[in-house]
Amino acid sequence: MNNKFPVSLKRQQGSALTMLIVALFFAGLLTFVLKVGPAYLDDFTIQEALENLENIEGLSKMGPAQVRETINKQLRVNSVRGFDPKNITVEKDGGLVLVNVDYEVRNNLFGSVDTIVHFQHEYEFKGK
C-alpha cells in the first residue's frame, strides 16, 4: 500500500460539494440575521422606552396624546426609524394608563422571499 494519508485521515477529507453546501448555509444564516436582527434591536429599544414611562412624574395626569408624544420623543432620541407612532394606543382608566404597541416589520430576504416579524406589547402604569 502506497497511501500518503492514514486511513482515518482519508475518511475526514470533505468534497468540494460538501464545503459549498456548508458555505451557502452559513451565508444564508448570516443574511437572515443581518436582515431580521435590526427589527429585534429596535423592538428592544421600544420596550425600554415604554418601561421608562414608569419613571415619569404626572403620567396619570397626561392625556393619551401627551403620553404618545412622550413615547415618540424617546424613540426619536434612541434613533428608532421606520416605526409608525400610529401603532401605539394609549387608554386611560382612572389612575391607570394602558399602553398597547402592536406592529410588524417586513423585510425582503432575497428575490421574492420576505420575512414578517410581529411584535405586541402591553403595559399598565399607575400614576405617581
PDB file of C-alpha atoms in Angstrom:
ATOM      1  CA  MET A   1       0.000   0.000   0.000  1.00  0.00           C
ATOM      2  CA  ASN A   2       1.315   3.318  -1.054  1.00  0.00           C
ATOM      3  CA  ASN A   3      -1.035   5.706   0.768  1.00  0.00           C
ATOM      4  CA  LYS A   4       0.137   9.160   1.704  1.00  0.00           C
ATOM      5  CA  PHE A   5      -2.589   9.543   4.371  1.00  0.00           C
ATOM      6  CA  PRO A   6      -3.546   7.141   7.095  1.00  0.00           C
ATOM      7  CA  VAL A   7      -6.984   5.576   6.702  1.00  0.00           C
ATOM      8  CA  SER A   8      -8.527   7.735   9.452  1.00  0.00           C
ATOM      9  CA  LEU A   9      -7.440  10.990   7.769  1.00  0.00           C
ATOM     10  CA  LYS A  10      -8.614   9.824   4.357  1.00  0.00           C
ATOM     11  CA  ARG A  11     -12.183   9.455   5.677  1.00  0.00           C
ATOM     12  CA  GLN A  12     -12.132  13.006   7.068  1.00  0.00           C
ATOM     13  CA  GLN A  13     -11.439  14.708   3.759  1.00  0.00           C
ATOM     14  CA  GLY A  14     -14.573  16.532   2.516  1.00  0.00           C
ATOM     15  CA  SER A  15     -15.671  17.041  -1.001  1.00  0.00           C
ATOM     16  CA  ALA A  16     -15.980  20.425  -2.667  1.00  0.00           C
ATOM     17  CA  LEU A  17     -19.755  19.974  -2.817  1.00  0.00           C
ATOM     18  CA  THR A  18     -19.967  19.494   0.953  1.00  0.00           C
ATOM     19  CA  MET A  19     -17.868  22.591   1.559  1.00  0.00           C
ATOM     20  CA  LEU A  20     -20.065  24.593  -0.844  1.00  0.00           C
ATOM     21  CA  ILE A  21     -23.242  23.481   0.921  1.00  0.00           C
ATOM     22  CA  VAL A  22     -21.808  24.418   4.319  1.00  0.00           C
ATOM     23  CA  ALA A  23     -20.672  27.820   2.998  1.00  0.00           C
ATOM     24  CA  LEU A  24     -24.116  28.504   1.474  1.00  0.00           C
ATOM     25  CA  PHE A  25     -25.834  27.502   4.714  1.00  0.00           C
ATOM     26  CA  PHE A  26     -23.757  29.907   6.786  1.00  0.00           C
ATOM     27  CA  ALA A  27     -24.132  32.673   4.181  1.00  0.00           C
ATOM     28  CA  GLY A  28     -27.919  32.225   4.311  1.00  0.00           C
ATOM     29  CA  LEU A  29     -27.885  32.244   8.105  1.00  0.00           C
ATOM     30  CA  LEU A  30     -25.774  35.415   8.151  1.00  0.00           C
ATOM     31  CA  THR A  31     -28.128  37.091   5.656  1.00  0.00           C
ATOM     32  CA  PHE A  32     -31.126  36.163   7.811  1.00  0.00           C
ATOM     33  CA  VAL A  33     -29.516  37.561  10.977  1.00  0.00           C
ATOM     34  CA  LEU A  34     -28.473  40.793   9.242  1.00  0.00           C
ATOM     35  CA  LYS A  35     -31.994  41.340   7.852  1.00  0.00           C
ATOM     36  CA  VAL A  36     -34.077  40.352  10.906  1.00  0.00           C
ATOM     37  CA  GLY A  37     -31.703  41.360  13.719  1.00  0.00           C
ATOM     38  CA  PRO A  38     -32.264  45.143  13.484  1.00  0.00           C
ATOM     39  CA  ALA A  39     -36.017  44.644  13.923  1.00  0.00           C
ATOM     40  CA  TYR A  40     -35.403  42.879  17.232  1.00  0.00           C
ATOM     41  CA  LEU A  41     -32.926  45.567  18.343  1.00  0.00           C
ATOM     42  CA  ASP A  42     -35.491  48.288  17.568  1.00  0.00           C
ATOM     43  CA  ASP A  43     -38.158  46.349  19.439  1.00  0.00           C
ATOM     44  CA  PHE A  44     -35.865  46.076  22.454  1.00  0.00           C
ATOM     45  CA  THR A  45     -35.402  49.877  22.341  1.00  0.00           C
ATOM     46  CA  ILE A  46     -39.181  50.371  22.092  1.00  0.00           C
ATOM     47  CA  GLN A  47     -39.698  48.153  25.131  1.00  0.00           C
ATOM     48  CA  GLU A  48     -37.124  50.164  27.109  1.00  0.00           C
ATOM     49  CA  ALA A  49     -38.846  53.427  26.144  1.00  0.00           C
ATOM     50  CA  LEU A  50     -42.184  52.053  27.318  1.00  0.00           C
ATOM     51  CA  GLU A  51     -40.745  50.735  30.578  1.00  0.00           C
ATOM     52  CA  ASN A  52     -39.201  54.164  31.244  1.00  0.00           C
ATOM     53  CA  LEU A  53     -42.709  55.636  31.347  1.00  0.00           C
ATOM     54  CA  GLU A  54     -42.914  54.283  34.897  1.00  0.00           C
ATOM     55  CA  ASN A  55     -40.379  56.939  35.987  1.00  0.00           C
ATOM     56  CA  ILE A  56     -42.254  59.916  34.525  1.00  0.00           C
ATOM     57  CA  GLU A  57     -43.910  62.185  37.077  1.00  0.00           C
ATOM     58  CA  GLY A  58     -47.566  63.008  36.446  1.00  0.00           C
ATOM     59  CA  LEU A  59     -48.108  60.290  33.856  1.00  0.00           C
ATOM     60  CA  SER A  60     -51.638  59.626  35.088  1.00  0.00           C
ATOM     61  CA  LYS A  61     -52.488  63.326  34.629  1.00  0.00           C
ATOM     62  CA  MET A  62     -51.352  63.359  30.991  1.00  0.00           C
ATOM     63  CA  GLY A  63     -53.782  62.815  28.171  1.00  0.00           C
ATOM     64  CA  PRO A  64     -53.311  59.961  25.688  1.00  0.00           C
ATOM     65  CA  ALA A  65     -51.856  62.324  23.083  1.00  0.00           C
ATOM     66  CA  GLN A  66     -49.277  63.620  25.563  1.00  0.00           C
ATOM     67  CA  VAL A  67     -48.268  60.082  26.564  1.00  0.00           C
ATOM     68  CA  ARG A  68     -47.915  59.097  22.896  1.00  0.00           C
ATOM     69  CA  GLU A  69     -45.790  62.205  22.215  1.00  0.00           C
ATOM     70  CA  THR A  70     -43.564  61.371  25.212  1.00  0.00           C
ATOM     71  CA  ILE A  71     -43.011  57.881  23.809  1.00  0.00           C
ATOM     72  CA  ASN A  72     -42.283  59.290  20.330  1.00  0.00           C
ATOM     73  CA  LYS A  73     -39.670  61.684  21.752  1.00  0.00           C
ATOM     74  CA  GLN A  74     -37.894  58.797  23.480  1.00  0.00           C
ATOM     75  CA  LEU A  75     -37.938  56.773  20.257  1.00  0.00           C
ATOM     76  CA  ARG A  76     -36.507  59.675  18.255  1.00  0.00           C
ATOM     77  CA  VAL A  77     -33.726  60.165  20.816  1.00  0.00           C
ATOM     78  CA  ASN A  78     -32.904  56.447  20.598  1.00  0.00           C
ATOM     79  CA  SER A  79     -32.895  56.538  16.758  1.00  0.00           C
ATOM     80  CA  VAL A  80     -35.752  54.115  16.165  1.00  0.00           C
ATOM     81  CA  ARG A  81     -36.529  54.681  12.493  1.00  0.00           C
ATOM     82  CA  GLY A  82     -39.381  53.267  10.480  1.00  0.00           C
ATOM     83  CA  PHE A  83     -41.706  52.840  13.451  1.00  0.00           C
ATOM     84  CA  ASP A  84     -45.175  54.267  12.895  1.00  0.00           C
ATOM     85  CA  PRO A  85     -46.473  56.072  16.008  1.00  0.00           C
ATOM     86  CA  LYS A  86     -49.988  55.022  14.992  1.00  0.00           C
ATOM     87  CA  ASN A  87     -49.102  51.553  16.278  1.00  0.00           C
ATOM     88  CA  ILE A  88     -49.220  52.891  19.839  1.00  0.00           C
ATOM     89  CA  THR A  89     -52.597  53.033  21.554  1.00  0.00           C
ATOM     90  CA  VAL A  90     -52.925  54.782  24.889  1.00  0.00           C
ATOM     91  CA  GLU A  91     -56.005  54.422  27.081  1.00  0.00           C
ATOM     92  CA  LYS A  92     -56.740  55.894  30.474  1.00  0.00           C
ATOM     93  CA  ASP A  93     -58.810  54.134  33.084  1.00  0.00           C
ATOM     94  CA  GLY A  94     -58.957  56.351  36.150  1.00  0.00           C
ATOM     95  CA  GLY A  95     -55.416  56.467  37.542  1.00  0.00           C
ATOM     96  CA  LEU A  96     -54.202  53.703  35.210  1.00  0.00           C
ATOM     97  CA  VAL A  97     -52.514  54.337  31.888  1.00  0.00           C
ATOM     98  CA  LEU A  98     -52.748  51.405  29.465  1.00  0.00           C
ATOM     99  CA  VAL A  99     -50.254  51.384  26.598  1.00  0.00           C
ATOM    100  CA  ASN A 100     -50.514  48.836  23.803  1.00  0.00           C
ATOM    101  CA  VAL A 101     -47.970  48.520  20.990  1.00  0.00           C
ATOM    102  CA  ASP A 102     -48.823  46.179  18.122  1.00  0.00           C
ATOM    103  CA  TYR A 103     -46.803  46.247  14.891  1.00  0.00           C
ATOM    104  CA  GLU A 104     -44.976  44.123  12.366  1.00  0.00           C
ATOM    105  CA  VAL A 105     -41.764  44.557  10.433  1.00  0.00           C
ATOM    106  CA  ARG A 106     -41.428  43.252   6.888  1.00  0.00           C
ATOM    107  CA  ASN A 107     -38.041  42.687   5.269  1.00  0.00           C
ATOM    108  CA  ASN A 108     -37.021  41.299   1.906  1.00  0.00           C
ATOM    109  CA  LEU A 109     -34.522  38.480   2.345  1.00  0.00           C
ATOM    110  CA  PHE A 110     -33.780  37.833  -1.316  1.00  0.00           C
ATOM    111  CA  GLY A 111     -35.798  37.718  -4.504  1.00  0.00           C
ATOM    112  CA  SER A 112     -39.418  37.123  -3.624  1.00  0.00           C
ATOM    113  CA  VAL A 113     -38.713  35.744  -0.132  1.00  0.00           C
ATOM    114  CA  ASP A 114     -39.800  38.078   2.665  1.00  0.00           C
ATOM    115  CA  THR A 115     -39.821  37.905   6.445  1.00  0.00           C
ATOM    116  CA  ILE A 116     -42.579  39.197   8.684  1.00  0.00           C
ATOM    117  CA  VAL A 117     -41.847  39.719  12.361  1.00  0.00           C
ATOM    118  CA  HIS A 118     -44.810  40.616  14.599  1.00  0.00           C
ATOM    119  CA  PHE A 119     -44.397  42.373  17.945  1.00  0.00           C
ATOM    120  CA  GLN A 120     -47.063  43.055  20.564  1.00  0.00           C
ATOM    121  CA  HIS A 121     -46.530  44.611  23.990  1.00  0.00           C
ATOM    122  CA  GLU A 122     -48.980  45.738  26.649  1.00  0.00           C
ATOM    123  CA  TYR A 123     -48.056  47.894  29.629  1.00  0.00           C
ATOM    124  CA  GLU A 124     -50.072  49.141  32.567  1.00  0.00           C
ATOM    125  CA  PHE A 125     -48.844  52.088  34.613  1.00  0.00           C
ATOM    126  CA  LYS A 126     -50.190  53.543  37.829  1.00  0.00           C
ATOM    127  CA  GLY A 127     -49.898  57.270  38.349  1.00  0.00           C
ATOM    128  CA  LYS A 128     -47.421  58.712  40.827  1.00  0.00           C
TER     129      LYS A 128
END
